Amino acid sequence: MDVKSKIGIRIKELREQKNMSQKDLAYSADLDRSYIASVENGQRNISIVNIEKVSTALGVTLKEFFNNGKFDNNSTGS
Amino acid sequence: MDVKSKIGIRIKELREQKNMSQKDLAYSADLDRSYIASVENGQRNISIVNIEKVSTALGVTLKEFFNNGKFDNNSTGS
DNA sequence: TTGTAGACTTTAGTCGACA
DNA sequence: GTGTCGACTAAAGTCTACA
């Protein structure tokens, strides 16, 4: 599984834990809702600045965001 | 301090631990050397795909990359 | 060995609309 | 509430070159 998908799944799981809609998250992170949708579906290569915005909106630090089994192995080839 | 600078410092510290030059890292991560330079100096908003490439080239997982005091607090406002 | 600059191509990210 | 599409603007990332 590639990083874009991992990030998307992580965002979605944190968002649902907070009972937020994509619209809520988009507003709170100051990003476009349709963009959040495509990121969650692993279609977009999100930048670090926006990952931080989303993390903040979800109430976690970057460290916490990445402190998850999904990120225990990189998908990049050797 | 903003995320772009934190990422840059983190990359540089890991790179120096491995005794790699920017050129080595660029080659290994399949990115441009001048680009690595500007990322290390906090001038670029690197994307997640490239963060993973760099992490892999540096021999750490994404989890390890972000498992660092610098990422304990987000710089994004409230 | 690293920083930066300029010109370039590709993609991130916005916005409105509709299923 | 979410996915996607099309058209748009801003910015990522490449490449060559020189201090």
mmCIF file with all atom_site columns, N, CA and C (backbone and C1' of nucleotides) in Angstrom, chain A residues 31-32 34-35 44-47 50, chain C residues 11-19:
data_model
loop_
_atom_site.group_PDB
_atom_site.id
_atom_site.type_symbol
_atom_site.label_atom_id
_atom_site.label_alt_id
_atom_site.label_comp_id
_atom_site.label_asym_id
_atom_site.label_entity_id
_atom_site.label_seq_id
_atom_site.pdbx_PDB_ins_code
_atom_site.Cartn_x
_atom_site.Cartn_y
_atom_site.Cartn_z
_atom_site.occupancy
_atom_site.B_iso_or_equiv
_atom_site.pdbx_formal_charge
_atom_site.auth_seq_id
_atom_site.auth_comp_id
_atom_site.auth_asym_id
_atom_site.auth_atom_id
_atom_site.pdbx_PDB_model_num
ATOM 1  N N     . LEU A 1 31 ? -9.001  24.070 4.293   1.00 0.00 ? 31 LEU A N     1
ATOM 2  C CA    . LEU A 1 31 ? -8.727  23.426 3.011   1.00 0.00 ? 31 LEU A CA    1
ATOM 3  C C     . LEU A 1 31 ? -10.062 23.147 2.326   1.00 0.00 ? 31 LEU A C     1
ATOM 4  N N     . ASP A 1 32 ? -10.004 22.781 1.063   1.00 0.00 ? 32 ASP A N     1
ATOM 5  C CA    . ASP A 1 32 ? -11.223 22.532 0.317   1.00 0.00 ? 32 ASP A CA    1
ATOM 6  C C     . ASP A 1 32 ? -11.798 21.142 0.617   1.00 0.00 ? 32 ASP A C     1
ATOM 7  N N     . SER A 1 34 ? -13.578 19.069 -1.252  1.00 0.00 ? 34 SER A N     1
ATOM 8  C CA    . SER A 1 34 ? -13.360 18.088 -2.319  1.00 0.00 ? 34 SER A CA    1
ATOM 9  C C     . SER A 1 34 ? -11.904 17.612 -2.306  1.00 0.00 ? 34 SER A C     1
ATOM 10 N N     . TYR A 1 35 ? -11.051 18.463 -1.838  1.00 0.00 ? 35 TYR A N     1
ATOM 11 C CA    . TYR A 1 35 ? -9.635  18.084 -1.733  1.00 0.00 ? 35 TYR A CA    1
ATOM 12 C C     . TYR A 1 35 ? -9.446  17.077 -0.597  1.00 0.00 ? 35 TYR A C     1
ATOM 13 N N     . ARG A 1 44 ? -4.325  11.891 -3.704  1.00 0.00 ? 44 ARG A N     1
ATOM 14 C CA    . ARG A 1 44 ? -3.503  13.097 -3.717  1.00 0.00 ? 44 ARG A CA    1
ATOM 15 C C     . ARG A 1 44 ? -2.249  12.974 -2.878  1.00 0.00 ? 44 ARG A C     1
ATOM 16 N N     . ASN A 1 45 ? -1.208  13.656 -3.363  1.00 0.00 ? 45 ASN A N     1
ATOM 17 C CA    . ASN A 1 45 ? 0.087   13.665 -2.702  1.00 0.00 ? 45 ASN A CA    1
ATOM 18 C C     . ASN A 1 45 ? 0.174   14.924 -1.841  1.00 0.00 ? 45 ASN A C     1
ATOM 19 N N     . ILE A 1 46 ? -0.380  14.848 -0.648  1.00 0.00 ? 46 ILE A N     1
ATOM 20 C CA    . ILE A 1 46 ? -0.500  16.022 0.223   1.00 0.00 ? 46 ILE A CA    1
ATOM 21 C C     . ILE A 1 46 ? 0.865   16.494 0.730   1.00 0.00 ? 46 ILE A C     1
ATOM 22 N N     . SER A 1 47 ? 1.000   17.790 0.910   1.00 0.00 ? 47 SER A N     1
ATOM 23 C CA    . SER A 1 47 ? 2.271   18.357 1.364   1.00 0.00 ? 47 SER A CA    1
ATOM 24 C C     . SER A 1 47 ? 2.322   18.421 2.890   1.00 0.00 ? 47 SER A C     1
ATOM 25 N N     . ASN A 1 50 ? 0.125   20.971 4.705   1.00 0.00 ? 50 ASN A N     1
ATOM 26 C CA    . ASN A 1 50 ? -1.280  20.593 4.829   1.00 0.00 ? 50 ASN A CA    1
ATOM 27 C C     . ASN A 1 50 ? -1.498  19.400 5.755   1.00 0.00 ? 50 ASN A C     1
ATOM 28 P P     . DT  C 2 11 ? 2.708   14.760 -13.000 1.00 0.00 ? 11 DT  C P     1
ATOM 29 O "O5'" . DT  C 2 11 ? 2.059   15.423 -11.702 1.00 0.00 ? 11 DT  C "O5'" 1
ATOM 30 C "C5'" . DT  C 2 11 ? 2.906   15.748 -10.615 1.00 0.00 ? 11 DT  C "C5'" 1
ATOM 31 C "C4'" . DT  C 2 11 ? 2.257   16.782 -9.718  1.00 0.00 ? 11 DT  C "C4'" 1
ATOM 32 C "C3'" . DT  C 2 11 ? 0.852   16.399 -9.249  1.00 0.00 ? 11 DT  C "C3'" 1
ATOM 33 O "O3'" . DT  C 2 11 ? 0.855   16.618 -7.867  1.00 0.00 ? 11 DT  C "O3'" 1
ATOM 34 C "C1'" . DT  C 2 11 ? 0.887   18.595 -9.977  1.00 0.00 ? 11 DT  C "C1'" 1
ATOM 35 P P     . DA  C 2 12 ? -0.173  15.887 -6.882  1.00 0.00 ? 12 DA  C P     1
ATOM 36 O "O5'" . DA  C 2 12 ? -0.353  17.005 -5.759  1.00 0.00 ? 12 DA  C "O5'" 1
ATOM 37 C "C5'" . DA  C 2 12 ? 0.802   17.642 -5.250  1.00 0.00 ? 12 DA  C "C5'" 1
ATOM 38 C "C4'" . DA  C 2 12 ? 0.496   19.065 -4.808  1.00 0.00 ? 12 DA  C "C4'" 1
ATOM 39 C "C3'" . DA  C 2 12 ? -0.642  19.218 -3.812  1.00 0.00 ? 12 DA  C "C3'" 1
ATOM 40 O "O3'" . DA  C 2 12 ? -0.282  20.220 -2.884  1.00 0.00 ? 12 DA  C "O3'" 1
ATOM 41 C "C1'" . DA  C 2 12 ? -1.112  20.494 -5.719  1.00 0.00 ? 12 DA  C "C1'" 1
ATOM 42 P P     . DG  C 2 13 ? -1.060  20.338 -1.495  1.00 0.00 ? 13 DG  C P     1
ATOM 43 O "O5'" . DG  C 2 13 ? -2.348  21.190 -1.880  1.00 0.00 ? 13 DG  C "O5'" 1
ATOM 44 C "C5'" . DG  C 2 13 ? -2.230  22.601 -1.903  1.00 0.00 ? 13 DG  C "C5'" 1
ATOM 45 C "C4'" . DG  C 2 13 ? -3.474  23.214 -2.487  1.00 0.00 ? 13 DG  C "C4'" 1
ATOM 46 C "C3'" . DG  C 2 13 ? -4.811  22.849 -1.814  1.00 0.00 ? 13 DG  C "C3'" 1
ATOM 47 O "O3'" . DG  C 2 13 ? -5.436  24.055 -1.379  1.00 0.00 ? 13 DG  C "O3'" 1
ATOM 48 C "C1'" . DG  C 2 13 ? -4.992  22.802 -4.143  1.00 0.00 ? 13 DG  C "C1'" 1
ATOM 49 P P     . DT  C 2 14 ? -6.991  24.142 -0.974  1.00 0.00 ? 14 DT  C P     1
ATOM 50 O "O5'" . DT  C 2 14 ? -7.564  24.894 -2.255  1.00 0.00 ? 14 DT  C "O5'" 1
ATOM 51 C "C5'" . DT  C 2 14 ? -7.063  26.183 -2.582  1.00 0.00 ? 14 DT  C "C5'" 1
ATOM 52 C "C4'" . DT  C 2 14 ? -8.000  26.889 -3.558  1.00 0.00 ? 14 DT  C "C4'" 1
ATOM 53 C "C3'" . DT  C 2 14 ? -9.443  27.059 -3.074  1.00 0.00 ? 14 DT  C "C3'" 1
ATOM 54 O "O3'" . DT  C 2 14 ? -9.829  28.404 -3.355  1.00 0.00 ? 14 DT  C "O3'" 1
ATOM 55 C "C1'" . DT  C 2 14 ? -9.431  25.955 -5.160  1.00 0.00 ? 14 DT  C "C1'" 1
ATOM 56 P P     . DC  C 2 15 ? -11.160 29.034 -2.656  1.00 0.00 ? 15 DC  C P     1
ATOM 57 O "O5'" . DC  C 2 15 ? -12.305 28.649 -3.700  1.00 0.00 ? 15 DC  C "O5'" 1
ATOM 58 C "C5'" . DC  C 2 15 ? -12.208 29.137 -5.028  1.00 0.00 ? 15 DC  C "C5'" 1
ATOM 59 C "C4'" . DC  C 2 15 ? -13.288 28.512 -5.894  1.00 0.00 ? 15 DC  C "C4'" 1
ATOM 60 C "C3'" . DC  C 2 15 ? -14.665 28.327 -5.236  1.00 0.00 ? 15 DC  C "C3'" 1
ATOM 61 O "O3'" . DC  C 2 15 ? -15.608 29.145 -5.916  1.00 0.00 ? 15 DC  C "O3'" 1
ATOM 62 C "C1'" . DC  C 2 15 ? -14.061 26.462 -6.572  1.00 0.00 ? 15 DC  C "C1'" 1
ATOM 63 P P     . DG  C 2 16 ? -17.142 29.268 -5.354  1.00 0.00 ? 16 DG  C P     1
ATOM 64 O "O5'" . DG  C 2 16 ? -17.941 28.428 -6.457  1.00 0.00 ? 16 DG  C "O5'" 1
ATOM 65 C "C5'" . DG  C 2 16 ? -17.771 28.736 -7.833  1.00 0.00 ? 16 DG  C "C5'" 1
ATOM 66 C "C4'" . DG  C 2 16 ? -18.558 27.750 -8.660  1.00 0.00 ? 16 DG  C "C4'" 1
ATOM 67 C "C3'" . DG  C 2 16 ? -19.961 27.460 -8.128  1.00 0.00 ? 16 DG  C "C3'" 1
ATOM 68 O "O3'" . DG  C 2 16 ? -20.888 27.539 -9.207  1.00 0.00 ? 16 DG  C "O3'" 1
ATOM 69 C "C1'" . DG  C 2 16 ? -18.746 25.425 -8.340  1.00 0.00 ? 16 DG  C "C1'" 1
ATOM 70 P P     . DA  C 2 17 ? -22.457 27.129 -8.971  1.00 0.00 ? 17 DA  C P     1
ATOM 71 O "O5'" . DA  C 2 17 ? -22.533 25.599 -9.443  1.00 0.00 ? 17 DA  C "O5'" 1
ATOM 72 C "C5'" . DA  C 2 17 ? -21.993 25.249 -10.726 1.00 0.00 ? 17 DA  C "C5'" 1
ATOM 73 C "C4'" . DA  C 2 17 ? -22.180 23.768 -10.968 1.00 0.00 ? 17 DA  C "C4'" 1
ATOM 74 C "C3'" . DA  C 2 17 ? -23.544 23.230 -10.519 1.00 0.00 ? 17 DA  C "C3'" 1
ATOM 75 O "O3'" . DA  C 2 17 ? -24.156 22.528 -11.594 1.00 0.00 ? 17 DA  C "O3'" 1
ATOM 76 C "C1'" . DA  C 2 17 ? -21.780 21.886 -9.669  1.00 0.00 ? 17 DA  C "C1'" 1
ATOM 77 P P     . DC  C 2 18 ? -25.702 22.070 -11.474 1.00 0.00 ? 18 DC  C P     1
ATOM 78 O "O5'" . DC  C 2 18 ? -25.611 20.485 -11.313 1.00 0.00 ? 18 DC  C "O5'" 1
ATOM 79 C "C5'" . DC  C 2 18 ? -24.868 19.732 -12.269 1.00 0.00 ? 18 DC  C "C5'" 1
ATOM 80 C "C4'" . DC  C 2 18 ? -24.664 18.318 -11.764 1.00 0.00 ? 18 DC  C "C4'" 1
ATOM 81 C "C3'" . DC  C 2 18 ? -25.945 17.698 -11.196 1.00 0.00 ? 18 DC  C "C3'" 1
ATOM 82 O "O3'" . DC  C 2 18 ? -26.082 16.382 -11.699 1.00 0.00 ? 18 DC  C "O3'" 1
ATOM 83 C "C1'" . DC  C 2 18 ? -24.199 17.483 -9.659  1.00 0.00 ? 18 DC  C "C1'" 1
ATOM 84 P P     . DA  C 2 19 ? -27.558 15.691 -11.723 1.00 0.00 ? 19 DA  C P     1
ATOM 85 O "O5'" . DA  C 2 19 ? -27.282 14.187 -11.233 1.00 0.00 ? 19 DA  C "O5'" 1
ATOM 86 C "C5'" . DA  C 2 19 ? -26.442 13.316 -12.003 1.00 0.00 ? 19 DA  C "C5'" 1
ATOM 87 C "C4'" . DA  C 2 19 ? -25.533 12.530 -11.069 1.00 0.00 ? 19 DA  C "C4'" 1
ATOM 88 C "C3'" . DA  C 2 19 ? -26.217 11.362 -10.363 1.00 0.00 ? 19 DA  C "C3'" 1
ATOM 89 O "O3'" . DA  C 2 19 ? -25.468 10.185 -10.613 1.00 0.00 ? 19 DA  C "O3'" 1
ATOM 90 C "C1'" . DA  C 2 19 ? -24.999 12.683 -8.819  1.00 0.00 ? 19 DA  C "C1'" 1
#
